[in-house]
PDB file of C-alpha atoms and ligand atoms in Angstrom:
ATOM      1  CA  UNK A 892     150.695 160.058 147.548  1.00  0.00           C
ATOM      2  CA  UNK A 893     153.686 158.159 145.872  1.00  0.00           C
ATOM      3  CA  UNK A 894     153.295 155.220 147.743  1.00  0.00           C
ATOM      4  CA  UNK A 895     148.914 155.534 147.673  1.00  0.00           C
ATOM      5  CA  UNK A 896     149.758 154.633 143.569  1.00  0.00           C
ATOM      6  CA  UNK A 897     152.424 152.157 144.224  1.00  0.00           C
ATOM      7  CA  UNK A 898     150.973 149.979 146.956  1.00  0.00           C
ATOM      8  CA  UNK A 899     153.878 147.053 146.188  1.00  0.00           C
ATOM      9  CA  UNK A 900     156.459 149.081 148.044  1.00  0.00           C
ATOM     10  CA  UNK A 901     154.662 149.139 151.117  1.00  0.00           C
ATOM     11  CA  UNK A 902     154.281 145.045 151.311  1.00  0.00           C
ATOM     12  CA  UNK A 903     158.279 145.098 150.083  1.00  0.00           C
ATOM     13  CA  UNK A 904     159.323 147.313 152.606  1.00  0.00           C
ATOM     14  CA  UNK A 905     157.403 145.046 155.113  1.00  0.00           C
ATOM     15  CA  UNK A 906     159.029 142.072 154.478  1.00  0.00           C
ATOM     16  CA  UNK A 907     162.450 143.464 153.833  1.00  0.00           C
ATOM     17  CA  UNK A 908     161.802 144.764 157.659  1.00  0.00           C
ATOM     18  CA  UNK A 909     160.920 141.108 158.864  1.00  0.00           C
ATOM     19  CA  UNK A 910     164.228 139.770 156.968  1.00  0.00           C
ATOM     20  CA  UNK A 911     166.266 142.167 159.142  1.00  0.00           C
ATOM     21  CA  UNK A 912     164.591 141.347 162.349  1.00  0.00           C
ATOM     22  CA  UNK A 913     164.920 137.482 162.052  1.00  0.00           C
ATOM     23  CA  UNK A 914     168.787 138.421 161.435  1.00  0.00           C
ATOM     24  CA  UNK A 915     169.063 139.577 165.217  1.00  0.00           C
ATOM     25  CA  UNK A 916     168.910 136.704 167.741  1.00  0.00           C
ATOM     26  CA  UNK A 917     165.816 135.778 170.339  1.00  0.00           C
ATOM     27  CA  UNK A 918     164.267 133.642 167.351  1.00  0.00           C
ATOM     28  CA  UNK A 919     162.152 131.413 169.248  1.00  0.00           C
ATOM     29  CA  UNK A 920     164.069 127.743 170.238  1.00  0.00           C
ATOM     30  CA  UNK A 921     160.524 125.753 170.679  1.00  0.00           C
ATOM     31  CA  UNK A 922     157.587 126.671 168.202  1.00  0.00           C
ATOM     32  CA  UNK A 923     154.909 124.914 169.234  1.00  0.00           C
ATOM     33  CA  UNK A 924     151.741 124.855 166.130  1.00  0.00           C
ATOM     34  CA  UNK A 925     147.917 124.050 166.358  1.00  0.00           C
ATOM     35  CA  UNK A 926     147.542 123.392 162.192  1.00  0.00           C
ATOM     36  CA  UNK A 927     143.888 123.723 162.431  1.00  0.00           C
ATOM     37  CA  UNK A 928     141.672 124.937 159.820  1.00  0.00           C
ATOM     38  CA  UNK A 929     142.433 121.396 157.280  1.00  0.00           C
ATOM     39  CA  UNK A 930     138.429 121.014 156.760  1.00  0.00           C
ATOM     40  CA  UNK A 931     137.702 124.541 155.875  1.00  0.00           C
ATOM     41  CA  UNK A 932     140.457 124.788 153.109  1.00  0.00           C
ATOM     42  CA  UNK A 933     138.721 122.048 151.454  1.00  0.00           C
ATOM     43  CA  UNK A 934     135.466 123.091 151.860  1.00  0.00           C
ATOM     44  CA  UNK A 935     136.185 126.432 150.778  1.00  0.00           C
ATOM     45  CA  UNK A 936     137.155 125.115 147.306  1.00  0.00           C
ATOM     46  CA  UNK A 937     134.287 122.641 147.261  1.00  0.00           C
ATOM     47  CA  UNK A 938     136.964 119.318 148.020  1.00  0.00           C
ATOM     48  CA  UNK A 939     136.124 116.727 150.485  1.00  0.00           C
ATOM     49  CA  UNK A 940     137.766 117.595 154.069  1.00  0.00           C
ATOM     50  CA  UNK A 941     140.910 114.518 153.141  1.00  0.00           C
ATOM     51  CA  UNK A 942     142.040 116.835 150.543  1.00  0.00           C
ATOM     52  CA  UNK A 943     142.653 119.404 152.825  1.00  0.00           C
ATOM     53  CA  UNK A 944     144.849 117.349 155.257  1.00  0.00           C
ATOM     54  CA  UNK A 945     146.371 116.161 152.225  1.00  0.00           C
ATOM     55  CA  UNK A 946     147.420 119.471 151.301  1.00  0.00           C
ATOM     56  CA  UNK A 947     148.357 120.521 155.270  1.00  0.00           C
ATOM     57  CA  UNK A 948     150.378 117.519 155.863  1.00  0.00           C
ATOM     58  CA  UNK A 949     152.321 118.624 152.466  1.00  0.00           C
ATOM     59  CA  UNK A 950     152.654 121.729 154.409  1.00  0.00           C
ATOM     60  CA  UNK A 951     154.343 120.572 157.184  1.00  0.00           C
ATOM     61  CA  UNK A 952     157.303 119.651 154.855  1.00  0.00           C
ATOM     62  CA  UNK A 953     157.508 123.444 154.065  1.00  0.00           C
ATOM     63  CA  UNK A 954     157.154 124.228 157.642  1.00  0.00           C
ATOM     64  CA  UNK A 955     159.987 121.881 158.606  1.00  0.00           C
ATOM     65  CA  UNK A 956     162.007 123.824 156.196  1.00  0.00           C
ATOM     66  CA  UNK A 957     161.984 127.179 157.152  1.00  0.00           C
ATOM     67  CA  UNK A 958     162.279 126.377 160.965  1.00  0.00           C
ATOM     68  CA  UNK A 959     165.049 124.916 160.708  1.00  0.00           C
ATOM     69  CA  UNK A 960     166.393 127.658 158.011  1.00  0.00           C
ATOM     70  CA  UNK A 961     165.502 130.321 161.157  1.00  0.00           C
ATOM     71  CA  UNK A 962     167.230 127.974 164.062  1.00  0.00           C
ATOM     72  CA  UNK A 963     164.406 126.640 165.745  1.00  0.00           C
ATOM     73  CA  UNK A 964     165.436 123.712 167.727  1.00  0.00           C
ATOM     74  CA  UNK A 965     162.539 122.150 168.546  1.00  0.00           C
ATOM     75  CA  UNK A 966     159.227 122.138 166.531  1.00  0.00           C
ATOM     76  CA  UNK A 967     156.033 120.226 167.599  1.00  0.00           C
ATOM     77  CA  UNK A 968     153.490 120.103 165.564  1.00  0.00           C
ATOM     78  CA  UNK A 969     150.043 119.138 167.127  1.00  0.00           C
ATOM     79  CA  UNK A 970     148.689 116.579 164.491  1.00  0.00           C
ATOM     80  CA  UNK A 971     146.084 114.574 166.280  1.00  0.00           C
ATOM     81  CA  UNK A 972     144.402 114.950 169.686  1.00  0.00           C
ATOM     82  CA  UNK A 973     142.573 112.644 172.363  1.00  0.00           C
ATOM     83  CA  UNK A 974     139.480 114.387 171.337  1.00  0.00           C
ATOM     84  CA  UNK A 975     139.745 113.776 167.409  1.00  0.00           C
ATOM     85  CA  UNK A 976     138.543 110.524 167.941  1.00  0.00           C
ATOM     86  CA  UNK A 977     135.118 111.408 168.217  1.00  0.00           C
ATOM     87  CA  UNK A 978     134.894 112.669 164.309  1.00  0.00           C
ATOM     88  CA  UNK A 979     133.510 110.016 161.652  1.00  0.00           C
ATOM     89  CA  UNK A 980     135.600 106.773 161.320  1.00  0.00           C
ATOM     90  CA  UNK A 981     136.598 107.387 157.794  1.00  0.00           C
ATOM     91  CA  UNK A 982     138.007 110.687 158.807  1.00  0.00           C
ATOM     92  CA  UNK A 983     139.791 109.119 161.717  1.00  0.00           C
ATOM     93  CA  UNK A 984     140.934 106.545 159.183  1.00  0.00           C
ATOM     94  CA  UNK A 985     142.939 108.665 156.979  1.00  0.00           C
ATOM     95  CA  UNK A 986     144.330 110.920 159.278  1.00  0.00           C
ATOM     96  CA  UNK A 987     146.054 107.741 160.570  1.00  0.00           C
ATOM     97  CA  UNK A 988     147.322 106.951 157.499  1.00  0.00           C
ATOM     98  CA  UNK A 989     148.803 110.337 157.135  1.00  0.00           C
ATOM     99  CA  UNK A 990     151.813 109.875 159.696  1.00  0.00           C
ATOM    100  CA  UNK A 991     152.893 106.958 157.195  1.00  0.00           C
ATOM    101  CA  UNK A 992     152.067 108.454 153.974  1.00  0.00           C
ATOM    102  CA  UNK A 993     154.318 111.594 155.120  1.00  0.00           C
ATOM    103  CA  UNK A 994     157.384 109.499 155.815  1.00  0.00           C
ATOM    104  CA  UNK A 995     157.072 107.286 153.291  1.00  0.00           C
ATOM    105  CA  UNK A 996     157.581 110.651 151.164  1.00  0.00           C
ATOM    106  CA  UNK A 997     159.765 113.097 153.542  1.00  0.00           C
ATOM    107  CA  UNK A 998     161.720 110.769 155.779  1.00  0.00           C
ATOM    108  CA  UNK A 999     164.844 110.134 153.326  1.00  0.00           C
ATOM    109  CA  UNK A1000     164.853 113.977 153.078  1.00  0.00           C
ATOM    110  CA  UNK A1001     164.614 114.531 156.828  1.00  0.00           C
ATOM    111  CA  UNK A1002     166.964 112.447 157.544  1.00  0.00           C
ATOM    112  CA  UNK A1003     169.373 114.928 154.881  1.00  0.00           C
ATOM    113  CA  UNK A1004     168.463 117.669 156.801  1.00  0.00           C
ATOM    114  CA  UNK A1005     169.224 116.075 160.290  1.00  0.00           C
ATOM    115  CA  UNK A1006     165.913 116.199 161.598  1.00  0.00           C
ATOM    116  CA  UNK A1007     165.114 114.164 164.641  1.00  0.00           C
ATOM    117  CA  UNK A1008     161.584 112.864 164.562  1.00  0.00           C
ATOM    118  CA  UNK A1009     159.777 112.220 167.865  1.00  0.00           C
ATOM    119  CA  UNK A1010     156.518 112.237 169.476  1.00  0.00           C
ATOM    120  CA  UNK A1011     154.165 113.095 172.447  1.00  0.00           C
ATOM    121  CA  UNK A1012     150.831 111.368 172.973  1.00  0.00           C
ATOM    122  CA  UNK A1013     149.690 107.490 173.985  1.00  0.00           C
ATOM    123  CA  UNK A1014     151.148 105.759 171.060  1.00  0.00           C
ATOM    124  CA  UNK A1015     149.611 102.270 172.261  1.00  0.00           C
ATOM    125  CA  UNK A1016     146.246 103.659 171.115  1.00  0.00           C
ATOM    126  CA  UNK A1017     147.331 103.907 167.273  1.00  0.00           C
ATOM    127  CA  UNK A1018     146.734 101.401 164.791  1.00  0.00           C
ATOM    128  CA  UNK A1019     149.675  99.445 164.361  1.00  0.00           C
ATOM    129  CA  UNK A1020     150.747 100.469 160.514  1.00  0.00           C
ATOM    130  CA  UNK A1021     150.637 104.569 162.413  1.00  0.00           C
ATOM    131  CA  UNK A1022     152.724 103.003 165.484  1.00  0.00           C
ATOM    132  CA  UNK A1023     155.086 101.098 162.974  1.00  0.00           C
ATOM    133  CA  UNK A1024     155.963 103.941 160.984  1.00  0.00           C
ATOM    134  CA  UNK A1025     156.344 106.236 163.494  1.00  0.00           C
ATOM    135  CA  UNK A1026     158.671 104.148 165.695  1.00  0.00           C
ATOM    136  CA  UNK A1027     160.788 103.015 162.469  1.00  0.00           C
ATOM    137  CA  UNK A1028     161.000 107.111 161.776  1.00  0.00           C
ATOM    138  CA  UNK A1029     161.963 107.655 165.636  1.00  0.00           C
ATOM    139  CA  UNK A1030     164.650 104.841 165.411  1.00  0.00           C
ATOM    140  CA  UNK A1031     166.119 105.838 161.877  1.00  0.00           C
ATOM    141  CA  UNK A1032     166.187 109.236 163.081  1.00  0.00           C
ATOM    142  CA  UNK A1033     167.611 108.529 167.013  1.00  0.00           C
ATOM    143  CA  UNK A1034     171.153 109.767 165.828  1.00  0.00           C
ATOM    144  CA  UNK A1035     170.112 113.246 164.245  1.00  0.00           C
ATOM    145  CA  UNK A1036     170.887 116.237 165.674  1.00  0.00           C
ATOM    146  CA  UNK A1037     169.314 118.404 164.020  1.00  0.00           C
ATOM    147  CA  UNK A1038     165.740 120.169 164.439  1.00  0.00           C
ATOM    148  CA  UNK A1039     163.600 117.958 166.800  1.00  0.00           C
ATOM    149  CA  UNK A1040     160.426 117.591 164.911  1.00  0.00           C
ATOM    150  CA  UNK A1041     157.785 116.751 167.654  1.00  0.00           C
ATOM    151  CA  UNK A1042     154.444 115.408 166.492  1.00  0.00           C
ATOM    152  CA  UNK A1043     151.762 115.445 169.059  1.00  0.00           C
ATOM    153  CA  UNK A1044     149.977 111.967 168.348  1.00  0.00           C
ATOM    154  CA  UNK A1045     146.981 111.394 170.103  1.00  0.00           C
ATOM    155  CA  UNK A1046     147.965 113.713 172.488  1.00  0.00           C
ATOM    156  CA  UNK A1047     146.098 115.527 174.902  1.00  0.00           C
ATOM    157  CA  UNK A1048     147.210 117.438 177.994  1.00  0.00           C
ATOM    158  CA  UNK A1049     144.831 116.920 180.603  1.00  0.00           C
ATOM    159  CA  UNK A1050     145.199 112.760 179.796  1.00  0.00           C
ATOM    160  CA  UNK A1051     148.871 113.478 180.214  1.00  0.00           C
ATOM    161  CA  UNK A1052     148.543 114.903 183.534  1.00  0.00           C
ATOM    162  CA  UNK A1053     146.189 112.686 184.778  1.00  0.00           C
ATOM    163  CA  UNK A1054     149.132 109.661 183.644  1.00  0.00           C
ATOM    164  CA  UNK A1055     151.799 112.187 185.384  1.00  0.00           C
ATOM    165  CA  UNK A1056     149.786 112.023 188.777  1.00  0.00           C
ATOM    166  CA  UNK A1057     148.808 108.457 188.617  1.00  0.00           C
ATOM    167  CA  UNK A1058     153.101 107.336 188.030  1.00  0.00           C
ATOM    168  CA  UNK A1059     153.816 110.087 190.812  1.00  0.00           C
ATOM    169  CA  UNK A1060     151.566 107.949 192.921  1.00  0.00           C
ATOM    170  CA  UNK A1061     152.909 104.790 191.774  1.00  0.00           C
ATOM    171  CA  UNK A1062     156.428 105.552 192.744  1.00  0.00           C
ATOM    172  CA  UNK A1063     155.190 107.412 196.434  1.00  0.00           C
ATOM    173  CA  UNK A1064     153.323 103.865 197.214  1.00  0.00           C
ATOM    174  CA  UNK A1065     156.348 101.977 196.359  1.00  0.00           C
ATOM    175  CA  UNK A1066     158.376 104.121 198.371  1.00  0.00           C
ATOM    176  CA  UNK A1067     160.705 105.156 195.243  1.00  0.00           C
ATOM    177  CA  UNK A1068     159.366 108.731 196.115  1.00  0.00           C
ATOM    178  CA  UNK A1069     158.296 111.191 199.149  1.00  0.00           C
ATOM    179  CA  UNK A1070     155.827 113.584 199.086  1.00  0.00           C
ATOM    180  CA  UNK A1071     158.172 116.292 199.939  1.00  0.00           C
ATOM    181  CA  UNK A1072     160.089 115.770 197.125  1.00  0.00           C
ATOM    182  CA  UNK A1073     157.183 117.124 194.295  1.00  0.00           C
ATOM    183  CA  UNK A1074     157.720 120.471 193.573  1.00  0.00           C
ATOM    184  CA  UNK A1075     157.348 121.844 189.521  1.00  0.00           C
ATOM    185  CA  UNK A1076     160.699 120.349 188.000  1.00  0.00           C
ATOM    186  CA  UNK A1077     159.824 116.876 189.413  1.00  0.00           C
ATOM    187  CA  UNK A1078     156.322 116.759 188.022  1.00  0.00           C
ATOM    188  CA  UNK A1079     157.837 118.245 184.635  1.00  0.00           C
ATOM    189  CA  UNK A1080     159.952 114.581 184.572  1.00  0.00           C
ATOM    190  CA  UNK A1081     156.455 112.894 184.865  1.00  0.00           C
ATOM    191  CA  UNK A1082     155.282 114.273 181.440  1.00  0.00           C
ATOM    192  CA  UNK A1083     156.073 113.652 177.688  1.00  0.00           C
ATOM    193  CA  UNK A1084     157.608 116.828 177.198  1.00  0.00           C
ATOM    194  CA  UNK A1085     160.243 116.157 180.047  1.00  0.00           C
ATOM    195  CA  UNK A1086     163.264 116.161 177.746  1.00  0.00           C
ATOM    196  CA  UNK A1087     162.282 119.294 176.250  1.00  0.00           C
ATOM    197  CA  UNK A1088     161.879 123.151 177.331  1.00  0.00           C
ATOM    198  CA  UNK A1089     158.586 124.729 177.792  1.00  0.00           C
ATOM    199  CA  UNK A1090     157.010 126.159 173.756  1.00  0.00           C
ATOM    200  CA  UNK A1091     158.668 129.626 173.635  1.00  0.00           C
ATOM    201  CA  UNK A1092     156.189 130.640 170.779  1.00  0.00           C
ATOM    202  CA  UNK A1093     152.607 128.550 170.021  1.00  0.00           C
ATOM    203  CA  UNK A1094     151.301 129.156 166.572  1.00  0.00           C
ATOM    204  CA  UNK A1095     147.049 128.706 166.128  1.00  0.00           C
ATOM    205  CA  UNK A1096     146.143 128.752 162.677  1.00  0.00           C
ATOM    206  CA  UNK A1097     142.547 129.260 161.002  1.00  0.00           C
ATOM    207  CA  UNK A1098     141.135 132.113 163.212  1.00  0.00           C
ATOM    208  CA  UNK A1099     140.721 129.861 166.568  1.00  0.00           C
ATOM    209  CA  UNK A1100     141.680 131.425 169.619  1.00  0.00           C
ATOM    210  CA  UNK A1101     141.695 128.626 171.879  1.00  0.00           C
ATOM    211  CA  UNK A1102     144.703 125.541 173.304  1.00  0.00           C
ATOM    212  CA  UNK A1103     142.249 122.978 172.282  1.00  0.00           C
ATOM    213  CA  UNK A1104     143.447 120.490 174.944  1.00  0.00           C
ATOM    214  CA  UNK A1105     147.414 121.531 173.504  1.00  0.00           C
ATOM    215  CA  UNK A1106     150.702 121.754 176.436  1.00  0.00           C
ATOM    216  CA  UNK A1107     148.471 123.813 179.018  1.00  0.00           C
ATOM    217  CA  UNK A1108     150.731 122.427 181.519  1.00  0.00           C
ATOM    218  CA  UNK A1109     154.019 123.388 179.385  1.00  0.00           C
ATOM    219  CA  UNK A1110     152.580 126.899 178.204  1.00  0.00           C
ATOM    220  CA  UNK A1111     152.300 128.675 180.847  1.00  0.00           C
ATOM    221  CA  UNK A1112     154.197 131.795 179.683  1.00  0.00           C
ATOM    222  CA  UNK A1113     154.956 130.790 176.109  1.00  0.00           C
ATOM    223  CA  UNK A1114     153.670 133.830 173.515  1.00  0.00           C
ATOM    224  CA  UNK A1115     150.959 132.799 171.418  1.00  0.00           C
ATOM    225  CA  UNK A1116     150.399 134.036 168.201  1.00  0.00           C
ATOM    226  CA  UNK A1117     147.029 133.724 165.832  1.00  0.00           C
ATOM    227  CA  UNK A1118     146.373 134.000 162.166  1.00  0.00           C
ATOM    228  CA  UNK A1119     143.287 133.592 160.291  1.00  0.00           C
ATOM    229  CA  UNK A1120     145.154 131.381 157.491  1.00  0.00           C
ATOM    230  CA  UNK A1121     144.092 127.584 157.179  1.00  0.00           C
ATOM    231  CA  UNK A1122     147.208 125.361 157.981  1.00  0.00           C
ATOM    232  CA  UNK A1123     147.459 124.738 154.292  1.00  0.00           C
ATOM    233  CA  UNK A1124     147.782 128.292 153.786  1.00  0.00           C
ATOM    234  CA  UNK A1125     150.268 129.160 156.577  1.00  0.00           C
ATOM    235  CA  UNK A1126     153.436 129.713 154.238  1.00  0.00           C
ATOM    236  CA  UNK A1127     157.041 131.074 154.685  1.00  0.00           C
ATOM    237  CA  UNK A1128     155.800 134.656 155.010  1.00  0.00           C
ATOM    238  CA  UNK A1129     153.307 133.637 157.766  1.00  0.00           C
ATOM    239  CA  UNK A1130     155.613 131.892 159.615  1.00  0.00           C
ATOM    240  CA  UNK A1131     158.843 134.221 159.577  1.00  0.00           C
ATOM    241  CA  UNK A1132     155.900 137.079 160.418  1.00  0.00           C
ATOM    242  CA  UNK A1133     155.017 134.965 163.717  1.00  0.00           C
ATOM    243  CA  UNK A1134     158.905 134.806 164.512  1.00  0.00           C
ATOM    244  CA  UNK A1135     159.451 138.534 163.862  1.00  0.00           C
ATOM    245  CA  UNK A1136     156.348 139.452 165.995  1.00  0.00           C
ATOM    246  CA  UNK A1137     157.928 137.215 168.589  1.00  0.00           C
ATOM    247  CA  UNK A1138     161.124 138.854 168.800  1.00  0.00           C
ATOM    248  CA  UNK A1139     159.447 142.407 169.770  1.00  0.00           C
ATOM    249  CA  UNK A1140     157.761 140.779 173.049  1.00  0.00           C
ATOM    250  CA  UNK A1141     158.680 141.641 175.842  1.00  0.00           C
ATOM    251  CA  UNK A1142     158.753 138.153 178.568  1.00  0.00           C
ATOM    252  CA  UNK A1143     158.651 138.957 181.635  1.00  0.00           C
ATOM    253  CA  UNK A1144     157.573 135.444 183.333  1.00  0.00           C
ATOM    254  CA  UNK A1145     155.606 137.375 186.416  1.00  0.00           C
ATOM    255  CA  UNK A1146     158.877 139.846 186.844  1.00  0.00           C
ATOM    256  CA  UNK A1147     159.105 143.830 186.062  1.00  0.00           C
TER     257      UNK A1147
HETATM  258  C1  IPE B1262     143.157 120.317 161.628  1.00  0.00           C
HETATM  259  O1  IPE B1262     142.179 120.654 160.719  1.00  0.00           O
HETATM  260  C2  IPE B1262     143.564 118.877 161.535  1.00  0.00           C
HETATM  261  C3  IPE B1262     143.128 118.065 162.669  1.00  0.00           C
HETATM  262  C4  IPE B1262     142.476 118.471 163.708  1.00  0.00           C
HETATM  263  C5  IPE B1262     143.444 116.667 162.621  1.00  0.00           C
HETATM  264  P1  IPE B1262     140.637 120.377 161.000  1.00  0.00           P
HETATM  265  O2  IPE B1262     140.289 119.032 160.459  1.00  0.00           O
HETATM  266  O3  IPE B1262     140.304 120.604 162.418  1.00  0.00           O
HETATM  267  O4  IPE B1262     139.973 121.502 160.092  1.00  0.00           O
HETATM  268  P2  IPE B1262     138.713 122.379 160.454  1.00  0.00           P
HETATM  269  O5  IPE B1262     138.980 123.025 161.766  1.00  0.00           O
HETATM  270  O6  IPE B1262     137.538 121.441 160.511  1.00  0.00           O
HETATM  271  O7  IPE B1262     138.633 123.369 159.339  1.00  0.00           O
HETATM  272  C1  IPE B1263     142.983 120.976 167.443  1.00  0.00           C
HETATM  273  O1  IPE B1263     142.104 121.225 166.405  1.00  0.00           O
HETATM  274  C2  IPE B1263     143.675 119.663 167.228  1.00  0.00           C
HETATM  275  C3  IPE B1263     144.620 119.601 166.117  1.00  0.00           C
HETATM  276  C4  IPE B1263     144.963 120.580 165.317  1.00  0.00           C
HETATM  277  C5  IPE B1263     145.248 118.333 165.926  1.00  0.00           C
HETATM  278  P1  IPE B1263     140.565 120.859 166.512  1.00  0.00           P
HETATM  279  O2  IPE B1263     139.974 121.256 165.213  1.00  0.00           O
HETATM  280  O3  IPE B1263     140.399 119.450 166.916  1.00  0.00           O
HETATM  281  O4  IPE B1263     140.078 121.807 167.692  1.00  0.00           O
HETATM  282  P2  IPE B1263     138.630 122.317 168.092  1.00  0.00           P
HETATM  283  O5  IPE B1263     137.730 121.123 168.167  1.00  0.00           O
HETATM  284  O6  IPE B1263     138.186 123.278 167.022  1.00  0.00           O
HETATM  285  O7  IPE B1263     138.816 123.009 169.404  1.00  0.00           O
HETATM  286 MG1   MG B1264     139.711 122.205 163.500  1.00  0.00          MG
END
């Protein structure tokens, strides 16, 4: 009855109970996040769809912040995919000027908080002010050893396994390679995610249920985890909720 007239304490208890769970270990070392649901926001509050990647690639700042407050080594953040090309130009337009208009503003403070920027994806494909920034963030980064802050670029995974098979086949016709010698761990050298373990935990925001064309290769028993919130709208709570729920699953890659 008490608690029916004081509904606060239940949502306090709740996240005083996901504070002491992300004190134990098994946080998640790769979080792997589909920020989907940019267009919505805006639309929802009658803005043009810019304004809401404005306001999610603001978020990612945040984001970058409280993974690497809960230990996560590695986060990749799926930004723009092979298949994004196909929206309007202008749209396509300023989402590539949003790699450069978020380091122009976050890199000095990334590089504080020892963040190592990278990327996967076909960079040749970008226009040359996207490339340029990101390579100059890459490079002033190199020496960081901090979070790894992956950005999937133009990334898409079936493209990067078709460019896995066709370099597996370059190297078996020039004899640099035998048949016999392709088995999972070689093939995982082939791809852009080679220096870096499988996701442990992929994040969908926005209500989608689906990969989207996202690490199907790399995923194959990472824990997924779905909200309804827009990406602009996936905040601290959100995200140390996804981590908590991750630490109660129970991986048991095929085993008993
Ligand atoms: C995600 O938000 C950002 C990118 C795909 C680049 P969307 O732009 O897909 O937003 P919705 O899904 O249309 O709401
Ligand atoms: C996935 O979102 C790609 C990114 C978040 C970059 P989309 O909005 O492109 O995915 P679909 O088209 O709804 O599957
Ligand atoms: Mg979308």
């Amino acid at each position: 009855m008490l608690l029916i007239k004081l509904p606060f304490l239940n949502k306090k208890t709740a996240d005083q109970t996901n504070k002491q769970k992300l004190k134990q270990d098994n946080l998640p070392e790769h979080v792997a996040i589909i920020m989907d649901g940019n267009g919505r926001w805006a639309k929802r509050r009658g803005l043009p769809r810019f304004a809401g990647h404005k306001q999610g690639m603001d978020n990612v700042k945040n984001i970058v912040r409280i993974a690497n407050k809960n230990k996560v080594k590695i986060l990749t953040l799926y930004a723009f995919s092979t298949e994004n090309w196909k929206r309007p130009k202008s749209e396509v337009d300023y989402l590539m000027k949003l790699p450069m208009e978020f380091l122009n503003t976050y890199l000095p403070e990334m590089i504080k908080e020892n963040v190592r920027i990278q990327t996967i994806g076909d960079c040749n494909e970008l226009p040359i002010h996207t490339r340029k920034s990101v390579q100059e963030a890459k490079e002033r980064t190199s020496s960081n050893n901090g979070l790894i802050l992956n950005i999937a670029l133009n990334y898409g995974s079936r493209y990067e396994i078709i460019q896995a098979i066709k370099d597996v086949a370059t190297d078996i016709k020039s004899d640099n390679l035998s048949i016999d010698e392709i088995d999972e761990t070689l093939f995982n050298d082939y791809l852009y995610t080679k220096h870096l373990r499988d996701p442990d935990l992929l994040i969908r925001t926005s209500g989608e249920q689906r990969l989207s064309n996202f690490l199907l290769w790399q995923s194959a028993y990472t824990e997924f985890w779905f909200t309804d919130a827009y990406w602009p709208d996936f905040d601290e709570s959100l995200f140390e909720k996804a981590l908590s729920d991750y630490q109660q699953r129970k991986r048991r890659y095929g085993g008993i």
